[in-house]
Short mmCIF file of C-alpha atoms and ligand atoms in Angstrom, two decimals:
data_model
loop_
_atom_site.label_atom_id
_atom_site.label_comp_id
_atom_site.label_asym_id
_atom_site.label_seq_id
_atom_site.Cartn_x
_atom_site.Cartn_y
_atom_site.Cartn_z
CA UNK M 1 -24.61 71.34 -15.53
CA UNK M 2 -26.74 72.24 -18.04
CA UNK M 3 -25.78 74.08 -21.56
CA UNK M 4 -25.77 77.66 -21.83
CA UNK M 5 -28.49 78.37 -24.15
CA UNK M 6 -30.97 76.41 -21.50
CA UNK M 7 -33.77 78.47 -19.89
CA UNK M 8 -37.48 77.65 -18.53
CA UNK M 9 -40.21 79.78 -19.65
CA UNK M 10 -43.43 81.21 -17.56
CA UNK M 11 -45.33 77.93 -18.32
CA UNK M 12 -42.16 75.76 -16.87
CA UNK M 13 -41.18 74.55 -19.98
CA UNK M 14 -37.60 73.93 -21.02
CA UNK M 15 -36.00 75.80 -24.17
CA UNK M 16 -32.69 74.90 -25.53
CA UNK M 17 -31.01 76.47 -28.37
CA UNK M 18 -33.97 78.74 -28.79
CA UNK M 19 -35.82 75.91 -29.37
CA UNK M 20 -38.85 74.77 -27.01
CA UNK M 21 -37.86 71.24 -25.92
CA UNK M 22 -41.96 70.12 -26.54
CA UNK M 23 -41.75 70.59 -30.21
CA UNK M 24 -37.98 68.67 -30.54
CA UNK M 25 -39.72 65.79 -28.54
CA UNK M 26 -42.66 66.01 -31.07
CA UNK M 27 -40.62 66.50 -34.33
CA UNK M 28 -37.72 63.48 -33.35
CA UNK M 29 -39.06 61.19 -30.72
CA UNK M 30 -37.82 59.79 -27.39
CA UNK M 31 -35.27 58.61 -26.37
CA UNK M 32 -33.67 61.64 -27.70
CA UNK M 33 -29.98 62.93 -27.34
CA UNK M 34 -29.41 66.71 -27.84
CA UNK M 35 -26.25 68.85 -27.95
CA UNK M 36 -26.38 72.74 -27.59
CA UNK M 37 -23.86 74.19 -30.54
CA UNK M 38 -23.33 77.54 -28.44
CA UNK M 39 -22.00 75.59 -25.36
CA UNK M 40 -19.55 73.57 -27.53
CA UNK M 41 -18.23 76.61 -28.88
CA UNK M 42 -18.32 78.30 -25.95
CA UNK M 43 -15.75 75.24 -24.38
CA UNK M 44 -13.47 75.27 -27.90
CA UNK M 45 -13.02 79.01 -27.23
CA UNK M 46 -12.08 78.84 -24.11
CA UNK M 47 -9.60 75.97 -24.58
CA UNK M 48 -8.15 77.90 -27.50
CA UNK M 49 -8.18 81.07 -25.17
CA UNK M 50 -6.29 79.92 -22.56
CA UNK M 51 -3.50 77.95 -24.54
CA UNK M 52 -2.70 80.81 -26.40
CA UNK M 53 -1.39 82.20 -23.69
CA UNK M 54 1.52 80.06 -23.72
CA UNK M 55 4.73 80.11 -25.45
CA UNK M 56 4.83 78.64 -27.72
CA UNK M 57 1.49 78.73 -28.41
CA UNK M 58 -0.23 75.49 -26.66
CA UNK M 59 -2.77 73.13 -29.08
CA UNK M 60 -6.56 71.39 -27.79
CA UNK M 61 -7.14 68.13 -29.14
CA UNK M 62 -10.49 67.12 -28.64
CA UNK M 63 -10.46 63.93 -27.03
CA UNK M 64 -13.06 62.20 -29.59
CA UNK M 65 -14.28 59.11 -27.22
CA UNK M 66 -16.06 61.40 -25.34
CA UNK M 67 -18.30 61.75 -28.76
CA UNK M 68 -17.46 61.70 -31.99
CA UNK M 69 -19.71 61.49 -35.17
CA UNK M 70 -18.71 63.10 -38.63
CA UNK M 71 -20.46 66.17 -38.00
CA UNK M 72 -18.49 67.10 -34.78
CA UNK M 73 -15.38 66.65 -36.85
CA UNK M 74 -16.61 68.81 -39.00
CA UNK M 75 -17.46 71.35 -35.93
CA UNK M 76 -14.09 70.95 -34.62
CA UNK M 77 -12.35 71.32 -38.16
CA UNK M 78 -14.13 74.31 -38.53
CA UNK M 79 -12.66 75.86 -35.52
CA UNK M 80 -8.90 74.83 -35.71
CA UNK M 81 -9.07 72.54 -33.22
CA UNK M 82 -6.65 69.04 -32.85
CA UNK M 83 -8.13 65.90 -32.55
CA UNK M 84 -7.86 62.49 -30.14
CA UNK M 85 -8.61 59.24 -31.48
CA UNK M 86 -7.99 55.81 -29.53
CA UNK M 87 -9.59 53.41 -32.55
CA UNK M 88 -9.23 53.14 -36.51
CA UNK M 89 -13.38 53.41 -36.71
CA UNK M 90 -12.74 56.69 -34.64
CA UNK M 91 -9.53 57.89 -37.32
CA UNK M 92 -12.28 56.82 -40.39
CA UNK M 93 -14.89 58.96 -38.94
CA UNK M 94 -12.56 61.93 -38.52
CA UNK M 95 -10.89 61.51 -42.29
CA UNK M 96 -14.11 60.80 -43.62
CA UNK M 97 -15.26 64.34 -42.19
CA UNK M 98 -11.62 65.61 -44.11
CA UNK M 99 -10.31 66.14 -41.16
CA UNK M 100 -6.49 67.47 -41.02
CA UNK M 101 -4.44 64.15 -40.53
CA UNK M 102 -1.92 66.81 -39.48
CA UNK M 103 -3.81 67.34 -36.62
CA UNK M 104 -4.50 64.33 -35.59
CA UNK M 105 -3.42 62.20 -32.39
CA UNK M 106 -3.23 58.46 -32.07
CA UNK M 107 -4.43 57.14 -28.60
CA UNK M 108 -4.84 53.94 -27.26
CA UNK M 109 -2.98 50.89 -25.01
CA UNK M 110 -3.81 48.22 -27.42
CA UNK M 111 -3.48 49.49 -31.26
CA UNK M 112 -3.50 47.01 -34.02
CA UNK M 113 -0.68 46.26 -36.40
CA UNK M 114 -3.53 47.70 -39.05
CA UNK M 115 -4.20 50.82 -36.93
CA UNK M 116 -0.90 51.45 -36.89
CA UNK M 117 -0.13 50.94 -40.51
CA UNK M 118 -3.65 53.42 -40.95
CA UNK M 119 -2.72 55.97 -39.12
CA UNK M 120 1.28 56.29 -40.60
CA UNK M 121 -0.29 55.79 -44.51
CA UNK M 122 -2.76 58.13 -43.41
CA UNK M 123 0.24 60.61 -41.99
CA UNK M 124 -1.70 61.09 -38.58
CA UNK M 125 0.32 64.09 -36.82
CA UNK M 126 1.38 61.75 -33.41
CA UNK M 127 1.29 58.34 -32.34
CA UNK M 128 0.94 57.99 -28.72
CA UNK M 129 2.95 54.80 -27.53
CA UNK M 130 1.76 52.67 -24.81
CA UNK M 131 4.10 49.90 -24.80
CA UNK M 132 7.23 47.64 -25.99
CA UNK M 133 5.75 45.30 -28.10
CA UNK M 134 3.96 48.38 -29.96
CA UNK M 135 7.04 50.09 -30.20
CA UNK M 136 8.40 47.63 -32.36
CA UNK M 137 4.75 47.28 -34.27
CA UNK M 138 5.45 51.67 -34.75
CA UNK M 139 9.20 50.49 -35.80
CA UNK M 140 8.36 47.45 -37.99
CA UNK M 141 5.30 49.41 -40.01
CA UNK M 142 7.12 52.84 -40.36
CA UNK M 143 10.22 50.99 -41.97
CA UNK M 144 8.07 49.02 -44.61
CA UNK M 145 6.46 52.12 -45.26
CA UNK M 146 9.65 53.90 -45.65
CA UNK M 147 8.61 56.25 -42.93
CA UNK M 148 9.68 58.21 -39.82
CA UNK M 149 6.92 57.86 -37.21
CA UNK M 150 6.22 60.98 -35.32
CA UNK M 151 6.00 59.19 -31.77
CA UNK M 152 5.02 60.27 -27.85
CA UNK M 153 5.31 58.09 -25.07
CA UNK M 154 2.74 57.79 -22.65
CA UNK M 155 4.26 58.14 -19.55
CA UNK M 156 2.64 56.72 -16.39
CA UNK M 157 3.79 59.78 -13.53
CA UNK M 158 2.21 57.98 -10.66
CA UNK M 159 -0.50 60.36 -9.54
CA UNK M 160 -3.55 59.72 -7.98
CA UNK M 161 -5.82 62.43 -8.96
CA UNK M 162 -9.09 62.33 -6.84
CA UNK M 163 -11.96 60.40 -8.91
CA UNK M 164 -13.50 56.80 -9.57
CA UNK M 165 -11.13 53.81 -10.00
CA UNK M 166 -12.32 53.03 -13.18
CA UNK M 167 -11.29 56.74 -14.72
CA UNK M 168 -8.02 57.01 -12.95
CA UNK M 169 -5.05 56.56 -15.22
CA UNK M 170 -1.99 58.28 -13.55
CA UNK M 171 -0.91 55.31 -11.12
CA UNK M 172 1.63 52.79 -11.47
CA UNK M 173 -1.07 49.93 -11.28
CA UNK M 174 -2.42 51.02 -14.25
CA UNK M 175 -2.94 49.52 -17.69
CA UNK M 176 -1.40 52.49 -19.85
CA UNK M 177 1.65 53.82 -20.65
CA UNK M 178 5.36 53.38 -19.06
CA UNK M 179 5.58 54.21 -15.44
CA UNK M 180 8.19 56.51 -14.66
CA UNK M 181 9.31 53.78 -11.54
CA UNK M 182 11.51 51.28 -11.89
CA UNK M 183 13.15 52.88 -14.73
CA UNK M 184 10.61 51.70 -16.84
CA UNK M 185 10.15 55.02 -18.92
CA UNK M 186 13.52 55.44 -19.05
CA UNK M 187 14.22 52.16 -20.94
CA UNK M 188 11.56 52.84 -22.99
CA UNK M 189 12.74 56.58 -23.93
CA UNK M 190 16.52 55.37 -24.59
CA UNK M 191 14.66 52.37 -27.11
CA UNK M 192 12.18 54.68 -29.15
CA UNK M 193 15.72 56.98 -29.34
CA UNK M 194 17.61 54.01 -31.11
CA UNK M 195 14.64 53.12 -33.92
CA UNK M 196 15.78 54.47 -36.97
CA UNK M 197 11.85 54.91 -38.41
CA UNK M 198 10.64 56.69 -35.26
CA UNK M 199 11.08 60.62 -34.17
CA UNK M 200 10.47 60.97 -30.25
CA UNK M 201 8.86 64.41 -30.41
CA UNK M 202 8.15 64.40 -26.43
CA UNK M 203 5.74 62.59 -23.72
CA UNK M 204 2.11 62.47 -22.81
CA UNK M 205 0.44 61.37 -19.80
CA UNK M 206 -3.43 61.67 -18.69
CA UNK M 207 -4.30 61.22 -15.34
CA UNK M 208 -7.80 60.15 -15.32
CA UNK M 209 -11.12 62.00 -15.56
CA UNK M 210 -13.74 64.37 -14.11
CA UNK M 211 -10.67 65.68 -12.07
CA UNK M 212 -11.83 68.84 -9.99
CA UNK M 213 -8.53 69.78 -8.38
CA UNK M 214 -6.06 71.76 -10.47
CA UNK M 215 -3.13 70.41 -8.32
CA UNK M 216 -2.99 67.29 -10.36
CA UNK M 217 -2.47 68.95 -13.42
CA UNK M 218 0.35 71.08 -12.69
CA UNK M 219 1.92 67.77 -10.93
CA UNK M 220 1.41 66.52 -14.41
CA UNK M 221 3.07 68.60 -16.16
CA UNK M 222 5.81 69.22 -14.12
CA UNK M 223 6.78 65.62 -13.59
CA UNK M 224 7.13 65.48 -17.58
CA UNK M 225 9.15 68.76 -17.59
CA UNK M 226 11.16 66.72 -15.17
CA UNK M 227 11.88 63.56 -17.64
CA UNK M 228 12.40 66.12 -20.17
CA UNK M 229 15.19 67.68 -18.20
CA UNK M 230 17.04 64.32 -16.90
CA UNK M 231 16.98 63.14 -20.65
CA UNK M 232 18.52 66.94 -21.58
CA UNK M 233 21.56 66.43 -19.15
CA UNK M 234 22.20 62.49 -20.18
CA UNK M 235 21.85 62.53 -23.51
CA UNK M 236 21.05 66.34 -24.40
CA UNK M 237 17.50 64.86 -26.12
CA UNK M 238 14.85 67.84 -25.47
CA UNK M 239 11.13 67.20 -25.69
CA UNK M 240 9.60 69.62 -28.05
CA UNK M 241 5.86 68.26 -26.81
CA UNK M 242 4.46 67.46 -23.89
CA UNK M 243 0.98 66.60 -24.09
CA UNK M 244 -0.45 66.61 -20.49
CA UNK M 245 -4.15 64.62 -21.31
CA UNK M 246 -7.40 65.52 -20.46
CA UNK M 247 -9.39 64.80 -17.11
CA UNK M 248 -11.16 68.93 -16.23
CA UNK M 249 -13.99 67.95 -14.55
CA UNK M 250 -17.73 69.12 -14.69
CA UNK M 251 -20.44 69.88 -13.20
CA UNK M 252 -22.68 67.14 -12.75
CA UNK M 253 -24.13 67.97 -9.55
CA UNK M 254 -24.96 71.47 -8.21
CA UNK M 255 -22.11 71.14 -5.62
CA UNK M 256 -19.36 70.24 -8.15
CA UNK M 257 -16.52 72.85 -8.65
CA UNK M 258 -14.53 72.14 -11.92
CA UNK M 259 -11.02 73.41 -11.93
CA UNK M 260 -9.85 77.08 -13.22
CA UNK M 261 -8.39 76.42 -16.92
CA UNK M 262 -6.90 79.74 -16.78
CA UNK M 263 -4.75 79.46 -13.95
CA UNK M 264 -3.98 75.72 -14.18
CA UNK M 265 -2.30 77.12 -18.01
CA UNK M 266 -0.93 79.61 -15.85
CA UNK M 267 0.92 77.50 -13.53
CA UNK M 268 2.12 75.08 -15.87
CA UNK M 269 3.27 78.25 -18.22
CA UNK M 270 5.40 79.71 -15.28
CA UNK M 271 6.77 76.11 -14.68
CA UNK M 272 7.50 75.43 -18.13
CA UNK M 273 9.19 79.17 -18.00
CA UNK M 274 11.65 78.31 -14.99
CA UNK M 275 12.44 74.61 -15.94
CA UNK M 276 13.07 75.33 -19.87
CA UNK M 277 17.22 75.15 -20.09
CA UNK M 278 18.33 78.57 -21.84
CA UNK M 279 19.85 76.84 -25.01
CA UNK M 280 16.15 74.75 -26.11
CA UNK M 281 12.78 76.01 -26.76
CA UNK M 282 10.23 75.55 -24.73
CA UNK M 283 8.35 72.56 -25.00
CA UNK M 284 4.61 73.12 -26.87
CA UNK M 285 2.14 72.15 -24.21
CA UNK M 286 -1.12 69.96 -25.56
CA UNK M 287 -4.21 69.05 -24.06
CA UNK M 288 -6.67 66.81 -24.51
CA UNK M 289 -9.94 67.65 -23.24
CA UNK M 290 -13.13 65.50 -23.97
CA UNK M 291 -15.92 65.67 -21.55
CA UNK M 292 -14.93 69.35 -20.65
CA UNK M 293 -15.93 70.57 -24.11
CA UNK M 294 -19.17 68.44 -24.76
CA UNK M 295 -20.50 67.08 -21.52
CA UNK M 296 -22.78 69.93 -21.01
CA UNK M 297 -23.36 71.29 -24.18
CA UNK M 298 -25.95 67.61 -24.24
CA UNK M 299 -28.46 66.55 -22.57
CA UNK M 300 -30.80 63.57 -23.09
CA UNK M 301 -34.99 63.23 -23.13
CA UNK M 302 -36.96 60.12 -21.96
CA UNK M 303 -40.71 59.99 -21.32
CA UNK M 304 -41.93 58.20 -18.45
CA UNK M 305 -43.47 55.08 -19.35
CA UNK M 306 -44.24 53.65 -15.44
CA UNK M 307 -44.80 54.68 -11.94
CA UNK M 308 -44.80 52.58 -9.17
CA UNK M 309 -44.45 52.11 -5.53
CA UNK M 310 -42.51 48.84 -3.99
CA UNK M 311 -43.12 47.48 -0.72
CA UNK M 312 -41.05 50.09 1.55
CA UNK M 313 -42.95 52.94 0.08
CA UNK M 314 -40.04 53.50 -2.27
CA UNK M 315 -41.02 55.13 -5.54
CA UNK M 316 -39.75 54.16 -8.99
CA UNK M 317 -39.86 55.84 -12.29
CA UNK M 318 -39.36 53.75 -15.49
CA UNK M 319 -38.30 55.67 -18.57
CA UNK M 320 -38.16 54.36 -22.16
CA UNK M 321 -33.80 54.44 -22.51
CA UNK M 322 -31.30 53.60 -20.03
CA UNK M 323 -28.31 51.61 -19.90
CA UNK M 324 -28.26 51.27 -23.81
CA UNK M 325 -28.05 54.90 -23.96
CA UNK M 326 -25.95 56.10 -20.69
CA UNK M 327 -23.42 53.10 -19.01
CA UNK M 328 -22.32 55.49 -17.09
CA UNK M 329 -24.27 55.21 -13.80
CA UNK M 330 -24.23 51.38 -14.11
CA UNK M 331 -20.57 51.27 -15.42
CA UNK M 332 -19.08 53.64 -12.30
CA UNK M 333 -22.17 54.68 -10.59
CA UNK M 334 -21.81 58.12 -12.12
CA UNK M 335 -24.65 60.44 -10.67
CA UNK M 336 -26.68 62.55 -12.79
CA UNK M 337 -29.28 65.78 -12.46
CA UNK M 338 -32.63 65.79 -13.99
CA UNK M 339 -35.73 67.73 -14.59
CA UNK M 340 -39.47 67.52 -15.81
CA UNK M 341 -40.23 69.79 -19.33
CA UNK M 342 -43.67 71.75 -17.72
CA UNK M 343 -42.32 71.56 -14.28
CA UNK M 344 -38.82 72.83 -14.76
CA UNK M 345 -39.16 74.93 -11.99
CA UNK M 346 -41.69 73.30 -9.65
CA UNK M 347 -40.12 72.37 -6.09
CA UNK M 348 -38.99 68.95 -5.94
CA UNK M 349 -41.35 67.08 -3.57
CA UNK M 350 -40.96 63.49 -4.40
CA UNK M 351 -38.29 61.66 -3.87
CA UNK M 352 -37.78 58.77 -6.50
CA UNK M 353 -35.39 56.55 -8.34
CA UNK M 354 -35.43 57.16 -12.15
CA UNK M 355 -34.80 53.45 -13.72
CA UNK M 356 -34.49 52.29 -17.26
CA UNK M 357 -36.28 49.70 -19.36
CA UNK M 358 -33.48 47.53 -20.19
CA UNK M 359 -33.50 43.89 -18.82
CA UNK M 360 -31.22 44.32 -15.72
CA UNK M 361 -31.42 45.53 -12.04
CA UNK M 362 -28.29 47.70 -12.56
CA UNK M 363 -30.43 49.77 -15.11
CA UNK M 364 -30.96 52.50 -12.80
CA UNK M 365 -30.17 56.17 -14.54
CA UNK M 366 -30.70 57.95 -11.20
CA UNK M 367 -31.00 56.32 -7.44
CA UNK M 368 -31.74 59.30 -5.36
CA UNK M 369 -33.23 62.55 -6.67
CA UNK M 370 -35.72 65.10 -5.63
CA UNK M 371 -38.27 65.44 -8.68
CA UNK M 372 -41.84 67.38 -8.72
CA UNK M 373 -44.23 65.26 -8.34
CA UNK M 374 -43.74 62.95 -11.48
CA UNK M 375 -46.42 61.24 -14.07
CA UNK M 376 -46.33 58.47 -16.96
CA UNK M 377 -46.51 60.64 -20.21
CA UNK M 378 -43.63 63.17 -18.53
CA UNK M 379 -40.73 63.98 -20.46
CA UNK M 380 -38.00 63.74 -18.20
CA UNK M 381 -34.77 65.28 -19.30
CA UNK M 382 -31.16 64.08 -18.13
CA UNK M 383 -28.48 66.88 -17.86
CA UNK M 384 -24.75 66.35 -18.90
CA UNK M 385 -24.93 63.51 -20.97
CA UNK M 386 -23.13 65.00 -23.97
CA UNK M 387 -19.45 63.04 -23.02
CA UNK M 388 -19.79 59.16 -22.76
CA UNK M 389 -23.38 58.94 -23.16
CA UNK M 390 -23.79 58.14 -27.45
CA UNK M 391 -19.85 57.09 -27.65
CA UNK M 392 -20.55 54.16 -24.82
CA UNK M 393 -24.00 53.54 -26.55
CA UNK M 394 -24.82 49.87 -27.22
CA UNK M 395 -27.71 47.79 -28.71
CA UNK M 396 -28.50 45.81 -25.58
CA UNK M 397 -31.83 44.15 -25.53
CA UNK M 398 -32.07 45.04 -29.75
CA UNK M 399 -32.82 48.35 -28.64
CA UNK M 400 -32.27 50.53 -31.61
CA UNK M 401 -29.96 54.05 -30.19
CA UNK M 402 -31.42 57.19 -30.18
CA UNK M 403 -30.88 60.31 -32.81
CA UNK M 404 -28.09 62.93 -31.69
CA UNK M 405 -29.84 66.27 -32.55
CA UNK M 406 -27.65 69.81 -32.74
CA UNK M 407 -29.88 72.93 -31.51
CA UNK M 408 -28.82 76.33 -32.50
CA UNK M 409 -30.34 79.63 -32.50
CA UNK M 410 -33.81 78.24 -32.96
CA UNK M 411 -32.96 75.81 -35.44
CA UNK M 412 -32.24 71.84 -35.40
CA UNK M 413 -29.71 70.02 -36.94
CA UNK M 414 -30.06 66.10 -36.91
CA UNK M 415 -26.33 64.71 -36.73
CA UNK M 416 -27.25 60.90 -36.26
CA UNK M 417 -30.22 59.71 -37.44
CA UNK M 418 -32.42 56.56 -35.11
CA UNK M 419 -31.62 53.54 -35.48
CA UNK M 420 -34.09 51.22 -36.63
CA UNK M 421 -35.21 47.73 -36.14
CA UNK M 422 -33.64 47.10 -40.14
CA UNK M 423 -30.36 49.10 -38.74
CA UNK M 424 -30.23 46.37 -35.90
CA UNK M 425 -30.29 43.11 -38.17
CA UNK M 426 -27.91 45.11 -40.93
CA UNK M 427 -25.12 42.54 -39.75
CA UNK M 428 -26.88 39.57 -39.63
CA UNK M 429 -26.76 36.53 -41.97
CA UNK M 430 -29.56 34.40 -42.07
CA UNK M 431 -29.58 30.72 -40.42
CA UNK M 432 -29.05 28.88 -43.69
CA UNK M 433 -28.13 24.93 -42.44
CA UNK M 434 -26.50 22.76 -39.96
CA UNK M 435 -23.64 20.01 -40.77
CA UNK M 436 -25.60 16.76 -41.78
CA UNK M 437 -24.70 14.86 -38.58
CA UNK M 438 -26.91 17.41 -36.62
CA UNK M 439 -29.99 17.14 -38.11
C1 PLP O 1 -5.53 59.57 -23.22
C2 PLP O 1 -6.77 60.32 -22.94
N1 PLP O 1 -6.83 61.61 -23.29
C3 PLP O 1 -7.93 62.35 -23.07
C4 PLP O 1 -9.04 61.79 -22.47
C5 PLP O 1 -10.25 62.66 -22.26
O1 PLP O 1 -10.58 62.79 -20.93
P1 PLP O 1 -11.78 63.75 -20.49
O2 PLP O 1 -12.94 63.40 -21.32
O3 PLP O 1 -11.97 63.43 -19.06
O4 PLP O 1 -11.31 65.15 -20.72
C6 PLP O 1 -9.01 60.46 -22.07
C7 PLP O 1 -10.18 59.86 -21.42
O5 PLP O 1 -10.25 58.77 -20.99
C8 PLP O 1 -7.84 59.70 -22.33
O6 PLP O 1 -7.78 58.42 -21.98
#
């Protein structure tokens, strides 16, 4: 729930990254989003751990919606790791950083005839495919570039894996990829085999996210092992990849239990072992974790702005972000933990509901928590925001978003600056004139 390098002194303050949380407040402001470097490392390295215990060797691709800015391409570049992206801005952000093409990954149900045509000039490693109409689009683009597209499908296994509608992926009523009913994969595998411009390297399929069962993922990966092997005995076509998504849960609340990477590589490596027919190698197994590796390496600081009590005795704190800077609990009521810098440690004896200052009754960042006894001036900190927190960001109300700061070993690292009010009108043309008739 909280990044590794967090701790509370004897004066109940809050230190992250060797740094005291007071003096990051007073040097950058609030709202304020910080990541923890060791924690993100920490998740990389244990990604990279557990792969390599497969054979082949299996490859992390960071899923980059979960947050992506030039710097943490830079991070991940640094440490050999693949990369996710589901957008062109996302691709530009990650070449930009001189990021590997090589290892990148090309994500997305809806991709652009331009995305496409980016990503093959810009020899991504693997296009994901989501549908017909884009395999033609991958078709069309690679053969007027004079190129053979290096293609997965995304395969819809029809698996409910336990979490909120809205972050479920793996059933058949689902937006992405081809389900494997109706024989609606199949068409689509014996098509992408008959384009001349694309190379079917294997399948992917992600089942949705903040999964905390490891059954899911094993079901995953051995429904694609399964494709793999029907395709083997019709047609003798072996995939070399399959790329089995993202979706490890974390901790959020106290009570949450996030899978065991270690044995869920296990199973799928034993799997993978027993399926594999003796003549082909086995397939290289991907994954595609996102909020695993950065959710709680962040955390985000308000201050409390107002305190007050409605009719019902019900007690409100207002804080000076919100919605603008975490959709999450108002997108899919996500819940979230929380603490008070100077009374880190205190018991919680008030019972409140943290809200945020944008314009809306859904604004609420926390409904029902436990708190010390809370003031206005009180820097109120927001654990696990580090996935889908800056990536969902938006400028609702003209609010300007906050800075992402990087803490390590006592020093600070600013990786997106605030925006400011000039930032926020940056796009916008002044009103010049009307037609004639209007006036
Ligand atoms: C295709 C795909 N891969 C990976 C991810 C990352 O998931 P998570 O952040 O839950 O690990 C997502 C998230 O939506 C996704 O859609």
């Amino acid at each position: 729930m909280t990044p590794d390098t967090y701790r509370v002194d004897e004066s109940h303050q809050i230190w992250i990254g060797g740094i005291r949380l007071g003096d990051l407040v007073a040097k950058y402001g609030t709202p304020l989003y910080l990541l923890d470097y060791a924690t993100i490392l920490a998740r990389i390295q244990q990604y990279q751990g557990a792969l390599s215990a497969l054979t082949p060797k299996g490859q992390a691709f960071y899923a980059g919606k979960a947050f992506l800015s030039e710097a943490m391409a830079g991070v991940l570049k640094e440490h050999n790791m693949g990369l996710d992206v589901v957008s062109g801005g996302e691709l530009y952000t990650a070449l930009r950083a001189g990021f590997n093409p090589g290892h990148i990954m090309f994500h997305g149900n809806v991709k652009t005839r331009d995305e496409i045509a980016y990503a093959l000039t810009a020899r991504v490693g693997y296009l994901v495919c989501d549908s017909f109409e884009e395999l033609d689009r991958i078709e069309s683009e690679a053969a007027r570039l004079g190129m053979i597209a290096p293609v997965l499908l995304r395969i819809t296994p029809g698996i409910e894996a336990h979490t909120h509608e809205f972050i479920r992926t793996g059933q058949f009523d689902s937006k992405f990829g081809f389900g494997l009913a109706e024989g609606i994969a199949d068409k689509a595998i014996e098509k992408t085999l008959a384009q001349p411009h694309i190379r079917l390297l294997g399948f992917h399929a992600h089942i949705g996210s903040q999964i905390l069962d490891e059954a899911p993922f094993v079901h995953n990966a051995q429904t694609l092992l399964d494709l793999g092997r029907d395709w083997y005995r019709r047609q003798g076509w072996w995939p070399e990849v399959l790329n089995i998504g993202g979706g490890f849960g974390i901790r959020y609340q106290p009570q949450d239990q996030p899978p065991q990477l270690a044995s869920v590589v296990k199973q799928i490596r034993d799997l993978i072992a027993e399926g594999t027919p003796r003549e082909v190698m086995a397939p290289k197994v991907f994954m595609e974790p996102g909020r695993s590796i950065i959710a709680e390496a962040g955390l985000t600081v308000y201050q409390v702005l107002v305190k007050k009590q409605v009719p019902g005795g019900k007690w409100y704190v207002a804080v000076d972000g919100g919605m603008g800077d975490n959709i999450r609990p108002a997108l899919y009521q996500a819940e979230y933990q929380a603490a008070i810098d100077g009374k880190a440690d205190w018991l919680p004896t008030q019972h409140v509901t943290v809200a945020g200052r944008y314009c809306e009754t859904g604004d609420v960042l926390i409904r029902e928590i436990n708190l010390p006894p809370v003031e206005v001036n009180d820097t109120l900190v927001v654990f696990a925001t580090g996935a889908y927190n800056y990536s969902m960001a938006s400028n609702y109300n003209r609010v300007p978003r906050p800075p992402v700061v990087l803490v390590d070993q006592g020093q600070d690292h600013l990786w997106i600056a605030r925006e400011s009010y000039a930032d926020l009108v940056r796009a916008d043309r002044p009103w010049t004139s009307v037609a004639w008739e209007h006036r």
